[in-house]
Structure formats: structure tokens, C-alpha cells
Amino acid sequence: DAGITQSPRHKVTETGTPVTLRCHQTENHRYMYWYRQDPGHGLRLIHYSYGVKDTDKGEVSDGYSVSRSKTEDFLLTLESATSSQTSVYFCATKDRALYEQYFGPGTRLTVT
Amino acid sequence: DAKTTQPTSMDCAEGRAANLPCNHSTISGNEYVYWYRQIHSQGPQYIIHGLKNNETNEMASLIITEDRKSSTLILPHATLRDTAVYYCIVSPSGAGSYQLTFGKGTKLSVIP
């Protein structure tokens, strides 16, 4: 394990409210990723970061923003949550010299 | 667009070898084949990767055909803890940042 924690692990929120999910790593990996997983779909990339303050969009970035002010933290924000953003969110990290990505335990988000 | 094709599900008897096939007929010369698995509700776990040659590690073996259009992941002695969804992924780079595009994978059930 790459020492990845996600918080909160579970959250229920109402439509229209802002939500921030946090990914924290202790391995000093350069790259960090946010994925979502829905029934019937594999994991889909939302945003990723290739360094502090360097981020880019993934396949399903609409409605999400990210920030990375420190190497160890990567935040995912839903500015105004919608029911379609009900999902399980996984964070992942990767070191520059490695081939594999390491995944966190996931955050289950329910938007009512 | 799906870059890989895997069977939806497979069964394997405990203690026997599990052979999971994957077709990736449109793979490019610089794309690697990665295998990850996801045990129920957990984050995906890296298993193995390869470019051209067969690879083996403590978890599994990866056999890539000479034309690189298909591969097989082999779990030599499957246990109940190997029950999971297995994802075959092709990705354009190894080291450095790269995106993983997950399909639906193969649900492997190891039967006592």
C-alpha cells in the first residue's frame, strides 16, 4: 500500500450543496488521480495531477474541480452536487519511477 | 471506445490455475498491457504489466502473444481470496504519468 487515505469514507449530501473529498498520501508520489466508479461502468478518470498546482481534466470532468497545493493532498470538489454524481470515488497515486498506480479505499458519496 | 475485450465472468476451482484472457487487437507499439484487480468494494490493486515479453511476479504470470493482440493473466494456484474483478488495460506509456481506462473486466469466482 502507498499510504493513501481518503476522507470522508461515506457522505450523504443534498442536491445543490458543495462537497469536497480529500485524498492524502504519505509516499511523496508525484502523480495523483481521481476516478469515479458506477454500476455497469469501470473506473473513469475525473481529473489528475502531475505535480503541485499542475492538474488536467480526465474523461468525466464536467461538474468537478480539483486542487493540489501540497504534494500529499489532492482535493476533489463538487461545486453544486447533483444526483448523477452519486458514486464511489477512488483516489490513486503513482511515482515517477514506477509503472503501477496505487489506489485508496474509496469514498461512497450519495447525493439526495 | 473499448480497447480491450474480456469475458464477463469465469469460474475456477480452488487450487487450480486461473487463466484470464484479454483481446487487445488494436494495441499500438508503445502501449503496455496492465492487469489490475478489484476485490469487492476495495480500491483496484495492481497485479502485473508487460510490453512484449512474458512477465512473472509473486502474484501472477502474464503471457503476451507474439503479435501482441492478446494476452493471458495466469494465477497459478487460485485461492478464495483471488475472487475479484480483473481488469486488462492498455495504456500508452509506462513510467511517467499515464491514464488508465478501465473496462468492465472479468469477474473471477474461485470455487471451493
PDB file of C-alpha atoms in Angstrom:
ATOM      1  CA  ASP A   1       0.000   0.000   0.000  1.00  0.00           C
ATOM      2  CA  ALA A   2       1.144   3.520  -0.762  1.00  0.00           C
ATOM      3  CA  GLY A   3      -0.241   5.065   2.390  1.00  0.00           C
ATOM      4  CA  ILE A   4      -3.303   6.557   0.736  1.00  0.00           C
ATOM      5  CA  THR A   5      -6.225   7.706   2.808  1.00  0.00           C
ATOM      6  CA  GLN A   6      -9.477   9.225   1.642  1.00  0.00           C
ATOM      7  CA  SER A   7     -11.869  11.312   3.668  1.00  0.00           C
ATOM      8  CA  PRO A   8     -14.676  11.107   4.305  1.00  0.00           C
ATOM      9  CA  ARG A   9     -15.246   7.426   3.583  1.00  0.00           C
ATOM     10  CA  HIS A  10     -19.002   7.903   3.355  1.00  0.00           C
ATOM     11  CA  LYS A  11     -21.053  11.022   2.790  1.00  0.00           C
ATOM     12  CA  VAL A  12     -24.687  11.806   2.151  1.00  0.00           C
ATOM     13  CA  THR A  13     -25.473  15.275   0.886  1.00  0.00           C
ATOM     14  CA  GLU A  14     -28.307  17.158  -0.723  1.00  0.00           C
ATOM     15  CA  THR A  15     -28.555  18.330  -4.305  1.00  0.00           C
ATOM     16  CA  GLY A  16     -27.031  21.757  -4.790  1.00  0.00           C
ATOM     17  CA  THR A  17     -24.615  21.654  -1.875  1.00  0.00           C
ATOM     18  CA  PRO A  18     -20.841  21.875  -2.325  1.00  0.00           C
ATOM     19  CA  VAL A  19     -18.790  18.819  -1.423  1.00  0.00           C
ATOM     20  CA  THR A  20     -15.041  18.354  -1.071  1.00  0.00           C
ATOM     21  CA  LEU A  21     -13.346  14.987  -0.970  1.00  0.00           C
ATOM     22  CA  ARG A  22      -9.782  14.667   0.227  1.00  0.00           C
ATOM     23  CA  CYS A  23      -7.034  12.302  -0.813  1.00  0.00           C
ATOM     24  CA  HIS A  24      -3.909  12.176   1.315  1.00  0.00           C
ATOM     25  CA  GLN A  25      -0.733  10.226   0.558  1.00  0.00           C
ATOM     26  CA  THR A  26       2.429   9.681   2.561  1.00  0.00           C
ATOM     27  CA  GLU A  27       4.665   8.293  -0.200  1.00  0.00           C
ATOM     28  CA  ASN A  28       5.632  11.536  -1.903  1.00  0.00           C
ATOM     29  CA  HIS A  29       4.328  10.254  -5.242  1.00  0.00           C
ATOM     30  CA  ARG A  30       4.320  12.833  -7.983  1.00  0.00           C
ATOM     31  CA  TYR A  31       1.115  11.889  -9.783  1.00  0.00           C
ATOM     32  CA  MET A  32      -2.360  11.757  -8.278  1.00  0.00           C
ATOM     33  CA  TYR A  33      -5.703  10.816  -9.840  1.00  0.00           C
ATOM     34  CA  TRP A  34      -9.403  10.940  -9.082  1.00  0.00           C
ATOM     35  CA  TYR A  35     -11.687   8.257 -10.548  1.00  0.00           C
ATOM     36  CA  ARG A  36     -15.372   7.509 -10.134  1.00  0.00           C
ATOM     37  CA  GLN A  37     -16.979   4.091 -10.323  1.00  0.00           C
ATOM     38  CA  ASP A  38     -20.632   3.479 -11.116  1.00  0.00           C
ATOM     39  CA  PRO A  39     -22.580   0.237 -11.559  1.00  0.00           C
ATOM     40  CA  GLY A  40     -22.121  -1.107 -15.062  1.00  0.00           C
ATOM     41  CA  HIS A  41     -19.043   1.002 -15.647  1.00  0.00           C
ATOM     42  CA  GLY A  42     -15.405   0.552 -14.922  1.00  0.00           C
ATOM     43  CA  LEU A  43     -13.490   3.303 -13.207  1.00  0.00           C
ATOM     44  CA  ARG A  44     -13.499   6.564 -15.136  1.00  0.00           C
ATOM     45  CA  LEU A  45     -10.897   9.274 -14.728  1.00  0.00           C
ATOM     46  CA  ILE A  46     -12.171  12.643 -13.497  1.00  0.00           C
ATOM     47  CA  HIS A  47      -9.023  14.737 -13.049  1.00  0.00           C
ATOM     48  CA  TYR A  48      -5.373  14.109 -12.450  1.00  0.00           C
ATOM     49  CA  SER A  49      -2.336  15.979 -11.203  1.00  0.00           C
ATOM     50  CA  TYR A  50       1.239  15.726 -12.402  1.00  0.00           C
ATOM     51  CA  GLY A  51       2.672  17.968  -9.712  1.00  0.00           C
ATOM     52  CA  VAL A  52       1.818  20.634  -7.177  1.00  0.00           C
ATOM     53  CA  LYS A  53      -0.607  23.094  -8.780  1.00  0.00           C
ATOM     54  CA  ASP A  54      -0.454  21.158 -12.065  1.00  0.00           C
ATOM     55  CA  THR A  55      -3.716  19.452 -12.932  1.00  0.00           C
ATOM     56  CA  ASP A  56      -5.590  18.329 -16.014  1.00  0.00           C
ATOM     57  CA  LYS A  57      -9.001  17.016 -16.988  1.00  0.00           C
ATOM     58  CA  GLY A  58      -9.914  13.422 -17.465  1.00  0.00           C
ATOM     59  CA  GLU A  59     -12.748  11.678 -19.256  1.00  0.00           C
ATOM     60  CA  VAL A  60     -15.613  12.851 -16.997  1.00  0.00           C
ATOM     61  CA  SER A  61     -14.515  16.201 -15.567  1.00  0.00           C
ATOM     62  CA  ASP A  62     -17.725  18.230 -16.002  1.00  0.00           C
ATOM     63  CA  GLY A  63     -19.068  19.390 -12.633  1.00  0.00           C
ATOM     64  CA  TYR A  64     -15.798  18.706 -10.802  1.00  0.00           C
ATOM     65  CA  SER A  65     -12.785  20.786  -9.897  1.00  0.00           C
ATOM     66  CA  VAL A  66      -9.540  19.823  -8.195  1.00  0.00           C
ATOM     67  CA  SER A  67      -6.708  21.448  -6.341  1.00  0.00           C
ATOM     68  CA  ARG A  68      -3.277  20.348  -5.243  1.00  0.00           C
ATOM     69  CA  SER A  69      -1.413  22.833  -3.081  1.00  0.00           C
ATOM     70  CA  LYS A  70       0.838  20.229  -1.442  1.00  0.00           C
ATOM     71  CA  THR A  71       2.387  17.033  -2.758  1.00  0.00           C
ATOM     72  CA  GLU A  72       0.486  14.911  -0.271  1.00  0.00           C
ATOM     73  CA  ASP A  73      -3.037  16.268  -0.757  1.00  0.00           C
ATOM     74  CA  PHE A  74      -5.352  16.196  -3.770  1.00  0.00           C
ATOM     75  CA  LEU A  75      -8.828  17.655  -3.293  1.00  0.00           C
ATOM     76  CA  LEU A  76     -11.876  16.947  -5.433  1.00  0.00           C
ATOM     77  CA  THR A  77     -14.700  19.480  -5.247  1.00  0.00           C
ATOM     78  CA  LEU A  78     -18.251  19.204  -6.475  1.00  0.00           C
ATOM     79  CA  GLU A  79     -19.327  22.845  -6.610  1.00  0.00           C
ATOM     80  CA  SER A  80     -23.038  22.020  -6.650  1.00  0.00           C
ATOM     81  CA  ALA A  81     -23.711  18.329  -6.192  1.00  0.00           C
ATOM     82  CA  THR A  82     -26.229  16.576  -8.426  1.00  0.00           C
ATOM     83  CA  SER A  83     -27.820  13.144  -8.144  1.00  0.00           C
ATOM     84  CA  SER A  84     -25.779  11.994 -11.149  1.00  0.00           C
ATOM     85  CA  GLN A  85     -22.652  12.449  -9.037  1.00  0.00           C
ATOM     86  CA  THR A  86     -23.750   9.726  -6.644  1.00  0.00           C
ATOM     87  CA  SER A  87     -20.863   7.307  -6.993  1.00  0.00           C
ATOM     88  CA  VAL A  88     -17.854   5.726  -5.378  1.00  0.00           C
ATOM     89  CA  TYR A  89     -14.776   7.909  -5.742  1.00  0.00           C
ATOM     90  CA  PHE A  90     -11.277   6.495  -5.767  1.00  0.00           C
ATOM     91  CA  CYS A  91      -8.034   8.356  -5.480  1.00  0.00           C
ATOM     92  CA  ALA A  92      -4.809   6.917  -6.886  1.00  0.00           C
ATOM     93  CA  THR A  93      -1.147   7.851  -6.825  1.00  0.00           C
ATOM     94  CA  LYS A  94       1.854   6.958  -8.912  1.00  0.00           C
ATOM     95  CA  ASP A  95       5.538   7.579  -8.508  1.00  0.00           C
ATOM     96  CA  ARG A  96       7.513   8.833 -11.447  1.00  0.00           C
ATOM     97  CA  ALA A  97       9.815   5.794 -11.466  1.00  0.00           C
ATOM     98  CA  LEU A  98       7.070   3.197 -11.088  1.00  0.00           C
ATOM     99  CA  TYR A  99       4.651   1.674 -13.549  1.00  0.00           C
ATOM    100  CA  GLU A 100       1.779   0.938 -11.208  1.00  0.00           C
ATOM    101  CA  GLN A 101      -0.894   3.163  -9.718  1.00  0.00           C
ATOM    102  CA  TYR A 102      -1.875   2.690  -6.075  1.00  0.00           C
ATOM    103  CA  PHE A 103      -5.483   3.176  -5.104  1.00  0.00           C
ATOM    104  CA  GLY A 104      -7.117   4.437  -1.950  1.00  0.00           C
ATOM    105  CA  PRO A 105     -10.041   2.738  -0.182  1.00  0.00           C
ATOM    106  CA  GLY A 106     -12.690   4.897  -1.832  1.00  0.00           C
ATOM    107  CA  THR A 107     -15.368   7.378  -0.757  1.00  0.00           C
ATOM    108  CA  ARG A 108     -19.016   6.494  -1.193  1.00  0.00           C
ATOM    109  CA  LEU A 109     -20.973   9.670  -1.979  1.00  0.00           C
ATOM    110  CA  THR A 110     -24.746   9.789  -2.106  1.00  0.00           C
ATOM    111  CA  VAL A 111     -26.492  12.911  -3.391  1.00  0.00           C
ATOM    112  CA  THR A 112     -30.179  13.013  -2.472  1.00  0.00           C
TER     113      THR A 112
ATOM    114  CA  ASP B   1     -14.148   3.013 -27.325  1.00  0.00           C
ATOM    115  CA  ALA B   2     -13.222  -0.289 -25.719  1.00  0.00           C
ATOM    116  CA  LYS B   3      -9.564  -1.047 -26.294  1.00  0.00           C
ATOM    117  CA  THR B   4      -9.751  -4.457 -24.633  1.00  0.00           C
ATOM    118  CA  THR B   5     -12.230  -7.329 -24.669  1.00  0.00           C
ATOM    119  CA  GLN B   6     -12.585  -9.693 -21.731  1.00  0.00           C
ATOM    120  CA  PRO B   7     -15.123 -12.384 -20.833  1.00  0.00           C
ATOM    121  CA  THR B   8     -17.737 -11.127 -18.419  1.00  0.00           C
ATOM    122  CA  SER B   9     -17.213 -13.905 -15.885  1.00  0.00           C
ATOM    123  CA  MET B  10     -15.224 -17.057 -15.195  1.00  0.00           C
ATOM    124  CA  ASP B  11     -15.124 -19.753 -12.543  1.00  0.00           C
ATOM    125  CA  CYS B  12     -12.043 -21.521 -11.255  1.00  0.00           C
ATOM    126  CA  ALA B  13     -11.655 -24.326  -8.747  1.00  0.00           C
ATOM    127  CA  GLU B  14      -9.599 -23.505  -5.691  1.00  0.00           C
ATOM    128  CA  GLY B  15      -6.002 -24.650  -6.089  1.00  0.00           C
ATOM    129  CA  ARG B  16      -6.178 -24.769  -9.863  1.00  0.00           C
ATOM    130  CA  ALA B  17      -4.647 -22.272 -12.264  1.00  0.00           C
ATOM    131  CA  ALA B  18      -6.891 -19.417 -13.356  1.00  0.00           C
ATOM    132  CA  ASN B  19      -6.297 -18.290 -16.932  1.00  0.00           C
ATOM    133  CA  LEU B  20      -7.901 -14.951 -17.764  1.00  0.00           C
ATOM    134  CA  PRO B  21      -7.832 -13.954 -21.451  1.00  0.00           C
ATOM    135  CA  CYS B  22      -7.820 -10.473 -22.922  1.00  0.00           C
ATOM    136  CA  ASN B  23      -8.023  -9.313 -26.510  1.00  0.00           C
ATOM    137  CA  HIS B  24      -6.379  -6.029 -27.471  1.00  0.00           C
ATOM    138  CA  SER B  25      -6.187  -6.269 -31.245  1.00  0.00           C
ATOM    139  CA  THR B  26      -5.693  -2.516 -31.786  1.00  0.00           C
ATOM    140  CA  ILE B  27      -2.776  -2.153 -29.382  1.00  0.00           C
ATOM    141  CA  SER B  28      -0.074   0.242 -30.529  1.00  0.00           C
ATOM    142  CA  GLY B  29       3.631  -0.403 -30.432  1.00  0.00           C
ATOM    143  CA  ASN B  30       4.228   1.838 -27.434  1.00  0.00           C
ATOM    144  CA  GLU B  31       1.299   0.602 -25.358  1.00  0.00           C
ATOM    145  CA  TYR B  32       1.746  -1.598 -22.329  1.00  0.00           C
ATOM    146  CA  VAL B  33      -0.670  -4.237 -21.096  1.00  0.00           C
ATOM    147  CA  TYR B  34      -1.612  -3.800 -17.436  1.00  0.00           C
ATOM    148  CA  TRP B  35      -3.655  -6.029 -15.178  1.00  0.00           C
ATOM    149  CA  TYR B  36      -5.416  -4.800 -12.070  1.00  0.00           C
ATOM    150  CA  ARG B  37      -7.980  -6.468  -9.875  1.00  0.00           C
ATOM    151  CA  GLN B  38     -10.677  -5.168  -7.589  1.00  0.00           C
ATOM    152  CA  ILE B  39     -11.830  -7.190  -4.643  1.00  0.00           C
ATOM    153  CA  HIS B  40     -15.356  -6.317  -3.608  1.00  0.00           C
ATOM    154  CA  SER B  41     -15.714  -2.661  -2.550  1.00  0.00           C
ATOM    155  CA  GLN B  42     -11.965  -2.089  -2.320  1.00  0.00           C
ATOM    156  CA  GLY B  43      -9.740   0.073  -4.493  1.00  0.00           C
ATOM    157  CA  PRO B  44      -8.158  -1.617  -7.511  1.00  0.00           C
ATOM    158  CA  GLN B  45      -4.864  -3.407  -6.959  1.00  0.00           C
ATOM    159  CA  TYR B  46      -2.038  -3.589  -9.479  1.00  0.00           C
ATOM    160  CA  ILE B  47      -1.050  -7.120 -10.488  1.00  0.00           C
ATOM    161  CA  ILE B  48       1.406  -7.060 -13.374  1.00  0.00           C
ATOM    162  CA  HIS B  49       2.273  -5.336 -16.641  1.00  0.00           C
ATOM    163  CA  GLY B  50       4.177  -6.108 -19.841  1.00  0.00           C
ATOM    164  CA  LEU B  51       5.153  -4.714 -23.214  1.00  0.00           C
ATOM    165  CA  LYS B  52       6.305  -7.602 -25.388  1.00  0.00           C
ATOM    166  CA  ASN B  53       7.820 -10.307 -23.256  1.00  0.00           C
ATOM    167  CA  ASN B  54       6.126 -12.649 -20.843  1.00  0.00           C
ATOM    168  CA  GLU B  55       6.353 -11.474 -17.268  1.00  0.00           C
ATOM    169  CA  THR B  56       6.111 -13.161 -13.876  1.00  0.00           C
ATOM    170  CA  ASN B  57       5.961 -11.813 -10.363  1.00  0.00           C
ATOM    171  CA  GLU B  58       4.905 -13.131  -6.989  1.00  0.00           C
ATOM    172  CA  MET B  59       1.226 -12.718  -7.828  1.00  0.00           C
ATOM    173  CA  ALA B  60       0.837 -13.871 -11.399  1.00  0.00           C
ATOM    174  CA  SER B  61       2.240 -14.502 -14.864  1.00  0.00           C
ATOM    175  CA  LEU B  62       1.438 -12.525 -17.976  1.00  0.00           C
ATOM    176  CA  ILE B  63       1.637 -14.194 -21.359  1.00  0.00           C
ATOM    177  CA  ILE B  64       1.539 -11.842 -24.373  1.00  0.00           C
ATOM    178  CA  THR B  65       1.178 -13.288 -27.866  1.00  0.00           C
ATOM    179  CA  GLU B  66       3.889 -12.561 -30.372  1.00  0.00           C
ATOM    180  CA  ASP B  67       1.644 -10.240 -32.379  1.00  0.00           C
ATOM    181  CA  ARG B  68       0.631  -8.536 -29.081  1.00  0.00           C
ATOM    182  CA  LYS B  69      -3.044  -8.711 -29.984  1.00  0.00           C
ATOM    183  CA  SER B  70      -3.974 -10.755 -26.947  1.00  0.00           C
ATOM    184  CA  SER B  71      -2.692 -11.745 -23.540  1.00  0.00           C
ATOM    185  CA  THR B  72      -3.470 -14.122 -20.693  1.00  0.00           C
ATOM    186  CA  LEU B  73      -3.146 -13.500 -16.994  1.00  0.00           C
ATOM    187  CA  ILE B  74      -2.350 -16.661 -15.070  1.00  0.00           C
ATOM    188  CA  LEU B  75      -2.918 -17.078 -11.358  1.00  0.00           C
ATOM    189  CA  PRO B  76      -1.038 -20.333 -10.778  1.00  0.00           C
ATOM    190  CA  HIS B  77      -2.874 -21.609  -7.685  1.00  0.00           C
ATOM    191  CA  ALA B  78      -6.117 -19.725  -7.202  1.00  0.00           C
ATOM    192  CA  THR B  79      -7.431 -19.220  -3.683  1.00  0.00           C
ATOM    193  CA  LEU B  80     -10.770 -17.942  -2.436  1.00  0.00           C
ATOM    194  CA  ARG B  81      -9.107 -14.573  -1.822  1.00  0.00           C
ATOM    195  CA  ASP B  82      -8.485 -14.262  -5.567  1.00  0.00           C
ATOM    196  CA  THR B  83     -12.217 -13.851  -6.171  1.00  0.00           C
ATOM    197  CA  ALA B  84     -12.394 -10.387  -7.732  1.00  0.00           C
ATOM    198  CA  VAL B  85     -12.990  -8.418 -10.911  1.00  0.00           C
ATOM    199  CA  TYR B  86      -9.887  -8.476 -13.108  1.00  0.00           C
ATOM    200  CA  TYR B  87      -9.208  -5.614 -15.479  1.00  0.00           C
ATOM    201  CA  CYS B  88      -6.988  -5.790 -18.546  1.00  0.00           C
ATOM    202  CA  ILE B  89      -5.892  -2.306 -19.606  1.00  0.00           C
ATOM    203  CA  VAL B  90      -3.693  -0.980 -22.380  1.00  0.00           C
ATOM    204  CA  SER B  91      -2.002   2.334 -21.814  1.00  0.00           C
ATOM    205  CA  PRO B  92       0.372   4.344 -23.933  1.00  0.00           C
ATOM    206  CA  SER B  93       3.213   4.805 -21.509  1.00  0.00           C
ATOM    207  CA  GLY B  94       4.931   3.120 -18.641  1.00  0.00           C
ATOM    208  CA  ALA B  95       6.883   5.378 -16.370  1.00  0.00           C
ATOM    209  CA  GLY B  96       5.679   8.925 -16.047  1.00  0.00           C
ATOM    210  CA  SER B  97       2.064   9.899 -15.839  1.00  0.00           C
ATOM    211  CA  TYR B  98      -0.466   7.828 -17.709  1.00  0.00           C
ATOM    212  CA  GLN B  99      -4.192   7.371 -17.636  1.00  0.00           C
ATOM    213  CA  LEU B 100      -5.877   4.057 -17.002  1.00  0.00           C
ATOM    214  CA  THR B 101      -9.067   3.367 -18.923  1.00  0.00           C
ATOM    215  CA  PHE B 102     -10.968   0.634 -17.136  1.00  0.00           C
ATOM    216  CA  GLY B 103     -13.471  -1.546 -18.961  1.00  0.00           C
ATOM    217  CA  LYS B 104     -15.917  -3.842 -17.212  1.00  0.00           C
ATOM    218  CA  GLY B 105     -13.372  -6.570 -16.552  1.00  0.00           C
ATOM    219  CA  THR B 106     -13.820 -10.275 -15.830  1.00  0.00           C
ATOM    220  CA  LYS B 107     -15.474 -11.361 -12.619  1.00  0.00           C
ATOM    221  CA  LEU B 108     -13.479 -14.356 -11.425  1.00  0.00           C
ATOM    222  CA  SER B 109     -15.155 -16.615  -8.897  1.00  0.00           C
ATOM    223  CA  VAL B 110     -12.903 -19.121  -7.163  1.00  0.00           C
ATOM    224  CA  ILE B 111     -14.968 -22.075  -6.036  1.00  0.00           C
ATOM    225  CA  PRO B 112     -14.053 -24.297  -3.057  1.00  0.00           C
TER     226      PRO B 112
END
